[in-house]
PDB file of C-alpha atoms and ligand atoms in Angstrom:
ATOM      1  CA  MET A  89      -0.021   0.028   0.001  1.00 94.00           C
ATOM      2  CA  LYS A  90       1.158   3.392  -0.831  1.00 98.00           C
ATOM      3  CA  ILE A  91       1.281   6.376   1.687  1.00 98.00           C
ATOM      4  CA  SER A  92       0.051   9.775   0.955  1.00 98.00           C
ATOM      5  CA  LEU A  93       1.135  12.075   3.705  1.00 98.00           C
ATOM      6  CA  SER A  94      -1.064  15.189   4.686  1.00 98.00           C
ATOM      7  CA  ILE A  95       0.456  18.316   5.980  1.00 98.00           C
ATOM      8  CA  LEU A  96      -3.033  19.929   7.025  1.00 97.00           C
ATOM      9  CA  SER A  97      -2.244  19.657  10.637  1.00 95.00           C
ATOM     10  CA  CYS A  98       1.139  21.246  10.404  1.00 95.00           C
ATOM     11  CA  ASN A  99       1.620  24.918  11.658  1.00 93.00           C
ATOM     12  CA  SER A 100       4.737  25.772   9.417  1.00 96.00           C
ATOM     13  CA  ILE A 101       4.437  24.975   5.549  1.00 97.00           C
ATOM     14  CA  GLU A 102       8.165  25.517   5.301  1.00 97.00           C
ATOM     15  CA  GLU A 103       9.199  23.035   8.103  1.00 97.00           C
ATOM     16  CA  ALA A 104       6.491  20.506   7.035  1.00 97.00           C
ATOM     17  CA  ILE A 105       7.721  20.461   3.421  1.00 98.00           C
ATOM     18  CA  ASN A 106      11.224  19.997   4.708  1.00 98.00           C
ATOM     19  CA  LYS A 107      10.202  17.068   6.894  1.00 98.00           C
ATOM     20  CA  VAL A 108       8.092  15.440   4.347  1.00 98.00           C
ATOM     21  CA  ASN A 109      10.954  15.683   1.720  1.00 98.00           C
ATOM     22  CA  ASN A 110      13.210  13.727   4.014  1.00 98.00           C
ATOM     23  CA  THR A 111      10.714  10.762   4.175  1.00 98.00           C
ATOM     24  CA  ASN A 112      10.002   8.037   1.727  1.00 98.00           C
ATOM     25  CA  THR A 113       6.191   8.905   1.627  1.00 98.00           C
ATOM     26  CA  ASP A 114       5.020   8.076  -1.893  1.00 98.00           C
ATOM     27  CA  TYR A 115       3.025  11.166  -2.139  1.00 98.00           C
ATOM     28  CA  LEU A 116       2.252  14.651  -0.479  1.00 98.00           C
ATOM     29  CA  HIS A 117      -1.383  14.798   0.175  1.00 98.00           C
ATOM     30  CA  LEU A 118      -2.397  18.525  -0.358  1.00 98.00           C
ATOM     31  CA  ASP A 119      -5.550  19.501   1.256  1.00 98.00           C
ATOM     32  CA  VAL A 120      -7.171  22.579  -0.329  1.00 98.00           C
ATOM     33  CA  MET A 121     -10.264  23.891   1.555  1.00 98.00           C
ATOM     34  CA  ASP A 122     -12.269  27.083   0.400  1.00 98.00           C
ATOM     35  CA  GLY A 123     -14.270  27.663   3.683  1.00 98.00           C
ATOM     36  CA  MET A 124     -17.449  27.141   1.471  1.00 98.00           C
ATOM     37  CA  PHE A 125     -17.477  23.425   0.373  1.00 98.00           C
ATOM     38  CA  VAL A 126     -16.120  22.727   3.908  1.00 98.00           C
ATOM     39  CA  PRO A 127     -16.277  25.398   6.880  1.00 97.00           C
ATOM     40  CA  ASN A 128     -12.407  25.808   7.168  1.00 97.00           C
ATOM     41  CA  THR A 129      -9.909  27.173   4.839  1.00 97.00           C
ATOM     42  CA  SER A 130      -6.234  25.856   4.280  1.00 97.00           C
ATOM     43  CA  TYR A 131      -3.950  27.192   1.826  1.00 97.00           C
ATOM     44  CA  ASN A 132      -4.187  30.279  -0.602  1.00 97.00           C
ATOM     45  CA  ILE A 133      -3.052  30.071  -4.149  1.00 98.00           C
ATOM     46  CA  GLU A 134       0.536  31.391  -3.450  1.00 98.00           C
ATOM     47  CA  GLU A 135       1.034  28.771  -0.483  1.00 98.00           C
ATOM     48  CA  ILE A 136      -0.393  25.987  -2.806  1.00 98.00           C
ATOM     49  CA  LYS A 137       2.343  26.981  -5.507  1.00 98.00           C
ATOM     50  CA  TYR A 138       5.098  27.284  -2.669  1.00 98.00           C
ATOM     51  CA  ILE A 139       4.148  23.760  -1.510  1.00 98.00           C
ATOM     52  CA  ILE A 140       4.174  22.314  -5.004  1.00 98.00           C
ATOM     53  CA  SER A 141       7.353  23.997  -6.089  1.00 98.00           C
ATOM     54  CA  ASN A 142       9.345  22.966  -3.037  1.00 98.00           C
ATOM     55  CA  SER A 143       8.157  19.358  -2.651  1.00 98.00           C
ATOM     56  CA  ASN A 144      10.269  16.551  -3.945  1.00 98.00           C
ATOM     57  CA  LYS A 145       7.265  14.187  -3.843  1.00 98.00           C
ATOM     58  CA  LYS A 146       4.419  13.591  -6.296  1.00 98.00           C
ATOM     59  CA  ILE A 147       1.422  15.873  -5.418  1.00 98.00           C
ATOM     60  CA  ASP A 148      -1.814  14.076  -4.428  1.00 98.00           C
ATOM     61  CA  ALA A 149      -4.195  17.194  -4.417  1.00 98.00           C
ATOM     62  CA  HIS A 150      -7.601  16.986  -2.733  1.00 98.00           C
ATOM     63  CA  PHE A 151      -9.646  19.968  -3.542  1.00 98.00           C
ATOM     64  CA  MET A 152     -12.529  20.451  -0.866  1.00 98.00           C
ATOM     65  CA  VAL A 153     -13.730  23.389  -2.775  1.00 98.00           C
ATOM     66  CA  ASN A 154     -16.981  24.705  -4.737  1.00 98.00           C
ATOM     67  CA  ASP A 155     -15.012  25.828  -7.727  1.00 98.00           C
ATOM     68  CA  PRO A 156     -12.192  23.501  -8.869  1.00 98.00           C
ATOM     69  CA  ILE A 157     -11.999  25.350 -12.152  1.00 98.00           C
ATOM     70  CA  LYS A 158     -10.608  28.374 -10.273  1.00 98.00           C
ATOM     71  CA  TYR A 159      -7.777  26.233  -8.873  1.00 98.00           C
ATOM     72  CA  LEU A 160      -7.285  24.457 -12.356  1.00 98.00           C
ATOM     73  CA  ASN A 161      -6.797  27.867 -14.119  1.00 97.00           C
ATOM     74  CA  GLU A 162      -4.384  28.971 -11.394  1.00 98.00           C
ATOM     75  CA  LEU A 163      -2.192  25.962 -11.215  1.00 98.00           C
ATOM     76  CA  ASN A 164      -2.064  24.973 -14.996  1.00 95.00           C
ATOM     77  CA  GLU A 165       1.718  25.557 -15.088  1.00 96.00           C
ATOM     78  CA  TYR A 166       2.240  23.142 -11.996  1.00 98.00           C
ATOM     79  CA  ASN A 167       2.605  19.508 -11.906  1.00 96.00           C
ATOM     80  CA  LEU A 168       0.144  17.431  -9.865  1.00 98.00           C
ATOM     81  CA  GLU A 169      -0.059  13.679  -9.807  1.00 98.00           C
ATOM     82  CA  TYR A 170      -3.758  13.746  -8.827  1.00 98.00           C
ATOM     83  CA  PHE A 171      -6.396  16.471  -9.056  1.00 98.00           C
ATOM     84  CA  THR A 172      -9.251  15.231  -6.865  1.00 99.00           C
ATOM     85  CA  PHE A 173     -12.448  17.021  -6.158  1.00 99.00           C
ATOM     86  CA  HIS A 174     -15.905  16.048  -4.696  1.00 98.00           C
ATOM     87  CA  VAL A 175     -18.461  14.065  -6.529  1.00 98.00           C
ATOM     88  CA  GLU A 176     -21.010  15.921  -4.447  1.00 98.00           C
ATOM     89  CA  LEU A 177     -20.497  19.041  -6.802  1.00 98.00           C
ATOM     90  CA  ASP A 178     -22.539  19.620  -9.846  1.00 97.00           C
ATOM     91  CA  ASN A 179     -21.166  19.382 -13.358  1.00 97.00           C
ATOM     92  CA  VAL A 180     -18.970  16.524 -12.442  1.00 98.00           C
ATOM     93  CA  LYS A 181     -18.298  15.205 -16.044  1.00 98.00           C
ATOM     94  CA  TYR A 182     -17.487  18.813 -17.268  1.00 98.00           C
ATOM     95  CA  LEU A 183     -14.914  19.127 -14.400  1.00 98.00           C
ATOM     96  CA  ILE A 184     -13.375  15.641 -15.249  1.00 98.00           C
ATOM     97  CA  ASN A 185     -12.868  16.651 -18.726  1.00 98.00           C
ATOM     98  CA  LYS A 186     -11.324  19.948 -17.706  1.00 98.00           C
ATOM     99  CA  ILE A 187      -8.727  18.319 -15.512  1.00 98.00           C
ATOM    100  CA  LYS A 188      -7.765  16.008 -18.152  1.00 97.00           C
ATOM    101  CA  GLU A 189      -7.294  18.801 -20.432  1.00 96.00           C
ATOM    102  CA  ASN A 190      -4.359  19.611 -17.866  1.00 95.00           C
ATOM    103  CA  ASN A 191      -3.032  16.312 -18.147  1.00 95.00           C
ATOM    104  CA  TYR A 192      -3.613  15.537 -14.581  1.00 98.00           C
ATOM    105  CA  LYS A 193      -4.906  12.065 -13.235  1.00 98.00           C
ATOM    106  CA  VAL A 194      -8.483  12.602 -11.900  1.00 98.00           C
ATOM    107  CA  GLY A 195      -9.727  11.783  -8.665  1.00 99.00           C
ATOM    108  CA  LEU A 196     -13.244  11.699  -7.245  1.00 99.00           C
ATOM    109  CA  SER A 197     -13.657  12.070  -3.550  1.00 99.00           C
ATOM    110  CA  ILE A 198     -16.831  10.865  -1.643  1.00 98.00           C
ATOM    111  CA  LYS A 199     -17.940  12.024   1.695  1.00 98.00           C
ATOM    112  CA  PRO A 200     -18.867   9.338   4.354  1.00 98.00           C
ATOM    113  CA  ASN A 201     -22.719   9.696   3.884  1.00 98.00           C
ATOM    114  CA  THR A 202     -22.900   9.943   0.065  1.00 98.00           C
ATOM    115  CA  ASP A 203     -24.293   6.912  -1.645  1.00 98.00           C
ATOM    116  CA  ILE A 204     -21.554   5.265  -3.627  1.00 98.00           C
ATOM    117  CA  ASN A 205     -23.781   4.545  -6.399  1.00 98.00           C
ATOM    118  CA  VAL A 206     -23.427   8.206  -7.541  1.00 98.00           C
ATOM    119  CA  LEU A 207     -19.906   7.106  -8.665  1.00 98.00           C
ATOM    120  CA  LYS A 208     -21.085   4.762 -11.367  1.00 98.00           C
ATOM    121  CA  GLU A 209     -21.471   6.966 -14.353  1.00 98.00           C
ATOM    122  CA  TYR A 210     -17.917   8.245 -13.943  1.00 98.00           C
ATOM    123  CA  LEU A 211     -16.042   5.037 -13.535  1.00 98.00           C
ATOM    124  CA  ASP A 212     -14.954   4.963 -17.074  1.00 98.00           C
ATOM    125  CA  ASP A 213     -13.314   8.555 -16.688  1.00 98.00           C
ATOM    126  CA  ILE A 214     -11.383   8.611 -13.550  1.00 98.00           C
ATOM    127  CA  ASP A 215      -8.099   7.311 -12.133  1.00 98.00           C
ATOM    128  CA  LEU A 216      -8.738   7.398  -8.447  1.00 98.00           C
ATOM    129  CA  ILE A 217     -11.496   7.341  -5.764  1.00 99.00           C
ATOM    130  CA  LEU A 218     -10.834   9.043  -2.617  1.00 99.00           C
ATOM    131  CA  VAL A 219     -12.918   7.434   0.051  1.00 98.00           C
ATOM    132  CA  MET A 220     -13.446   9.720   2.939  1.00 98.00           C
ATOM    133  CA  SER A 221     -13.008   7.912   6.304  1.00 98.00           C
ATOM    134  CA  VAL A 222     -13.881  11.138   8.096  1.00 98.00           C
ATOM    135  CA  GLU A 223     -16.177  14.211   7.450  1.00 98.00           C
ATOM    136  CA  PRO A 224     -13.963  16.435   5.327  1.00 98.00           C
ATOM    137  CA  GLY A 225     -12.814  19.768   6.755  1.00 96.00           C
ATOM    138  CA  MET A 226     -10.094  19.081   9.364  1.00 95.00           C
ATOM    139  CA  GLY A 227      -7.284  16.855  10.428  1.00 95.00           C
ATOM    140  CA  GLY A 228      -7.111  14.713  13.816  1.00 96.00           C
ATOM    141  CA  GLN A 229     -10.575  13.125  13.417  1.00 97.00           C
ATOM    142  CA  THR A 230     -11.507   9.538  14.355  1.00 98.00           C
ATOM    143  CA  PHE A 231     -11.745   6.836  11.553  1.00 98.00           C
ATOM    144  CA  ILE A 232     -15.547   5.965  10.681  1.00 98.00           C
ATOM    145  CA  ASN A 233     -15.625   2.283  10.729  1.00 98.00           C
ATOM    146  CA  SER A 234     -18.313   1.847   8.279  1.00 98.00           C
ATOM    147  CA  THR A 235     -15.680   2.832   5.726  1.00 98.00           C
ATOM    148  CA  VAL A 236     -14.433  -0.644   5.654  1.00 98.00           C
ATOM    149  CA  ASP A 237     -17.578  -2.223   4.128  1.00 98.00           C
ATOM    150  CA  ARG A 238     -17.700   0.980   1.635  1.00 98.00           C
ATOM    151  CA  ILE A 239     -14.307   0.202   0.301  1.00 98.00           C
ATOM    152  CA  SER A 240     -15.417  -3.314  -0.467  1.00 98.00           C
ATOM    153  CA  GLU A 241     -18.540  -2.105  -2.038  1.00 98.00           C
ATOM    154  CA  ILE A 242     -16.593   0.420  -4.102  1.00 98.00           C
ATOM    155  CA  LYS A 243     -14.144  -2.228  -5.245  1.00 98.00           C
ATOM    156  CA  ASN A 244     -17.193  -4.157  -6.422  1.00 98.00           C
ATOM    157  CA  LEU A 245     -18.467  -1.363  -8.565  1.00 98.00           C
ATOM    158  CA  ILE A 246     -14.995  -0.693  -9.995  1.00 98.00           C
ATOM    159  CA  GLY A 247     -14.781  -4.215 -11.198  1.00 98.00           C
ATOM    160  CA  ASN A 248     -11.411  -4.773 -13.348  1.00 97.00           C
ATOM    161  CA  ARG A 249     -11.117  -1.057 -14.222  1.00 98.00           C
ATOM    162  CA  ASN A 250      -7.622   0.573 -13.418  1.00 98.00           C
ATOM    163  CA  ILE A 251      -8.957   2.817 -10.571  1.00 98.00           C
ATOM    164  CA  LYS A 252      -6.943   3.268  -7.398  1.00 98.00           C
ATOM    165  CA  ILE A 253      -8.655   3.470  -4.090  1.00 98.00           C
ATOM    166  CA  ALA A 254      -7.348   5.911  -1.504  1.00 98.00           C
ATOM    167  CA  VAL A 255      -8.736   6.230   2.064  1.00 98.00           C
ATOM    168  CA  ASP A 256      -8.525   9.683   3.884  1.00 98.00           C
ATOM    169  CA  GLY A 257      -8.990  10.468   7.462  1.00 98.00           C
ATOM    170  CA  GLY A 258      -8.194   8.966  10.822  1.00 98.00           C
ATOM    171  CA  ILE A 259      -5.531   6.444   9.573  1.00 98.00           C
ATOM    172  CA  ASN A 260      -3.166   5.280  12.125  1.00 98.00           C
ATOM    173  CA  ASN A 261      -1.209   2.132  13.006  1.00 98.00           C
ATOM    174  CA  ASN A 262      -4.321   0.328  13.973  1.00 98.00           C
ATOM    175  CA  THR A 263      -6.959   1.514  11.574  1.00 98.00           C
ATOM    176  CA  ILE A 264      -4.614   0.937   8.642  1.00 98.00           C
ATOM    177  CA  LYS A 265      -4.927  -2.759   9.210  1.00 97.00           C
ATOM    178  CA  LEU A 266      -8.723  -2.375   8.341  1.00 97.00           C
ATOM    179  CA  ILE A 267      -8.039  -0.992   4.966  1.00 97.00           C
ATOM    180  CA  ASN A 268      -6.026  -3.720   3.400  1.00 94.00           C
ATOM    181  CA  ASN A 269      -7.888  -3.782   0.168  1.00 94.00           C
ATOM    182  CA  ALA A 270      -7.247  -0.147  -0.747  1.00 97.00           C
ATOM    183  CA  ASP A 271      -4.086   1.108  -2.678  1.00 98.00           C
ATOM    184  CA  ILE A 272      -3.258   4.416  -0.932  1.00 98.00           C
ATOM    185  CA  ALA A 273      -3.622   5.503   2.675  1.00 98.00           C
ATOM    186  CA  VAL A 274      -3.759   9.232   3.191  1.00 98.00           C
ATOM    187  CA  VAL A 275      -2.327   9.962   6.683  1.00 98.00           C
ATOM    188  CA  GLY A 276      -1.894  13.146   8.409  1.00 98.00           C
ATOM    189  CA  SER A 277      -1.906  13.712  12.152  1.00 98.00           C
ATOM    190  CA  TYR A 278      -0.721  10.212  13.028  1.00 98.00           C
ATOM    191  CA  ILE A 279       2.611  11.120  11.184  1.00 98.00           C
ATOM    192  CA  THR A 280       2.721  14.970  11.511  1.00 98.00           C
ATOM    193  CA  ASN A 281       1.940  14.899  15.380  1.00 97.00           C
ATOM    194  CA  SER A 282       5.167  13.003  15.830  1.00 97.00           C
ATOM    195  CA  THR A 283       8.662  14.340  15.827  1.00 95.00           C
ATOM    196  CA  ASN A 284       9.926  11.444  13.630  1.00 98.00           C
ATOM    197  CA  TYR A 285       7.911  11.172  10.340  1.00 98.00           C
ATOM    198  CA  GLN A 286       9.891   8.397   8.871  1.00 98.00           C
ATOM    199  CA  GLU A 287       9.443   6.286  12.064  1.00 98.00           C
ATOM    200  CA  LYS A 288       5.619   6.501  11.867  1.00 98.00           C
ATOM    201  CA  ILE A 289       5.571   5.657   8.121  1.00 98.00           C
ATOM    202  CA  ASP A 290       7.696   2.634   8.867  1.00 98.00           C
ATOM    203  CA  ILE A 291       5.322   1.637  11.399  1.00 98.00           C
ATOM    204  CA  LEU A 292       2.358   1.999   9.086  1.00 98.00           C
ATOM    205  CA  ARG A 293       4.099   0.085   6.302  1.00 97.00           C
ATOM    206  CA  SER A 294       4.904  -2.732   8.800  1.00 96.00           C
ATOM    207  CA  ASN A 295       1.232  -2.876   9.829  1.00 93.00           C
ATOM    208  CA  ASN A 296       0.086  -3.279   6.276  1.00 84.00           C
ATOM    209  CA  GLU A 297       2.399  -6.041   4.932  1.00 68.00           C
TER     210      GLU A 297
HETATM  211  C1  LIG B  49      -9.621  16.139   6.028  1.00 87.43           C
HETATM  212  C2  LIG B  49      -8.436  15.874   5.051  1.00 87.43           C
HETATM  213  C3  LIG B  49      -7.718  14.815   5.376  1.00 87.43           C
HETATM  214  C4  LIG B  49      -7.026  14.985   6.749  1.00 87.43           C
HETATM  215  C5  LIG B  49      -6.275  13.689   7.118  1.00 87.43           C
HETATM  216  O1  LIG B  49     -10.609  17.007   5.374  1.00 87.43           O
HETATM  217  O2  LIG B  49      -8.948  15.569   3.798  1.00 87.43           O
HETATM  218  O3  LIG B  49      -6.788  14.537   4.180  1.00 87.43           O
HETATM  219  O4  LIG B  49      -5.848  16.031   6.449  1.00 87.43           O
HETATM  220  O5  LIG B  49      -5.826  14.025   8.344  1.00 87.43           O
HETATM  221  P1  LIG B  49      -5.885  12.848   9.713  1.00 87.43           P
HETATM  222  O6  LIG B  49      -4.954  11.715   8.989  1.00 87.43           O
HETATM  223  O7  LIG B  49      -5.341  13.630  10.833  1.00 87.43           O
HETATM  224  O8  LIG B  49      -7.203  12.506   9.805  1.00 87.43           O
HETATM  225 ZN1  LIG B  50      -7.644  15.051   2.182  1.00 87.43          ZN
END
């Protein structure tokens, strides 16, 4: 399983990037919140550009925003591995196509209480499904246990399509054992609350062999 490290709970962006750069995390998970789709805000455009420019990791960007197009336009010169937005928005098909025009891999994120069947019509157009195991909007929350069954149900929906499943929220050395059938674990506070990021990543990897 790959690790995508979220720096949302970090106070200093510069310090967080330096620490993440010195680990073997597979991705840096960049949580963008606009204060509208979710109540909190995270980074402004300049901070987002700074993070992307100074990270030596592939960027797994998670847009918890009402207007992904605004970010697409601002970041079209910047390299993202995944551009993920929420399936709860309108015009999902249009947004998927615009993201593809920027040559990004497309991710759809789904909130804990959203019916997974809303994903069906997009399965032939996306590269990743980001299954929220907490209500989006902040780090440090507790893993929602019903996510375990949802992952299996989504895997059934996907069938043999080449779509990665990522799980996001409340992942730690215990809950990671519950999501063995996912491809990517997004982890924030379990790692960033510690003084040794790599040590926590090693524990996560050892708990998921
Ligand atoms: C929550 C974010 C998550 C969060 C994960 O809205 O999408 O990526 O930062 O942080 P932890 O691992 O602390 O739940
Ligand atoms: Zn996230």
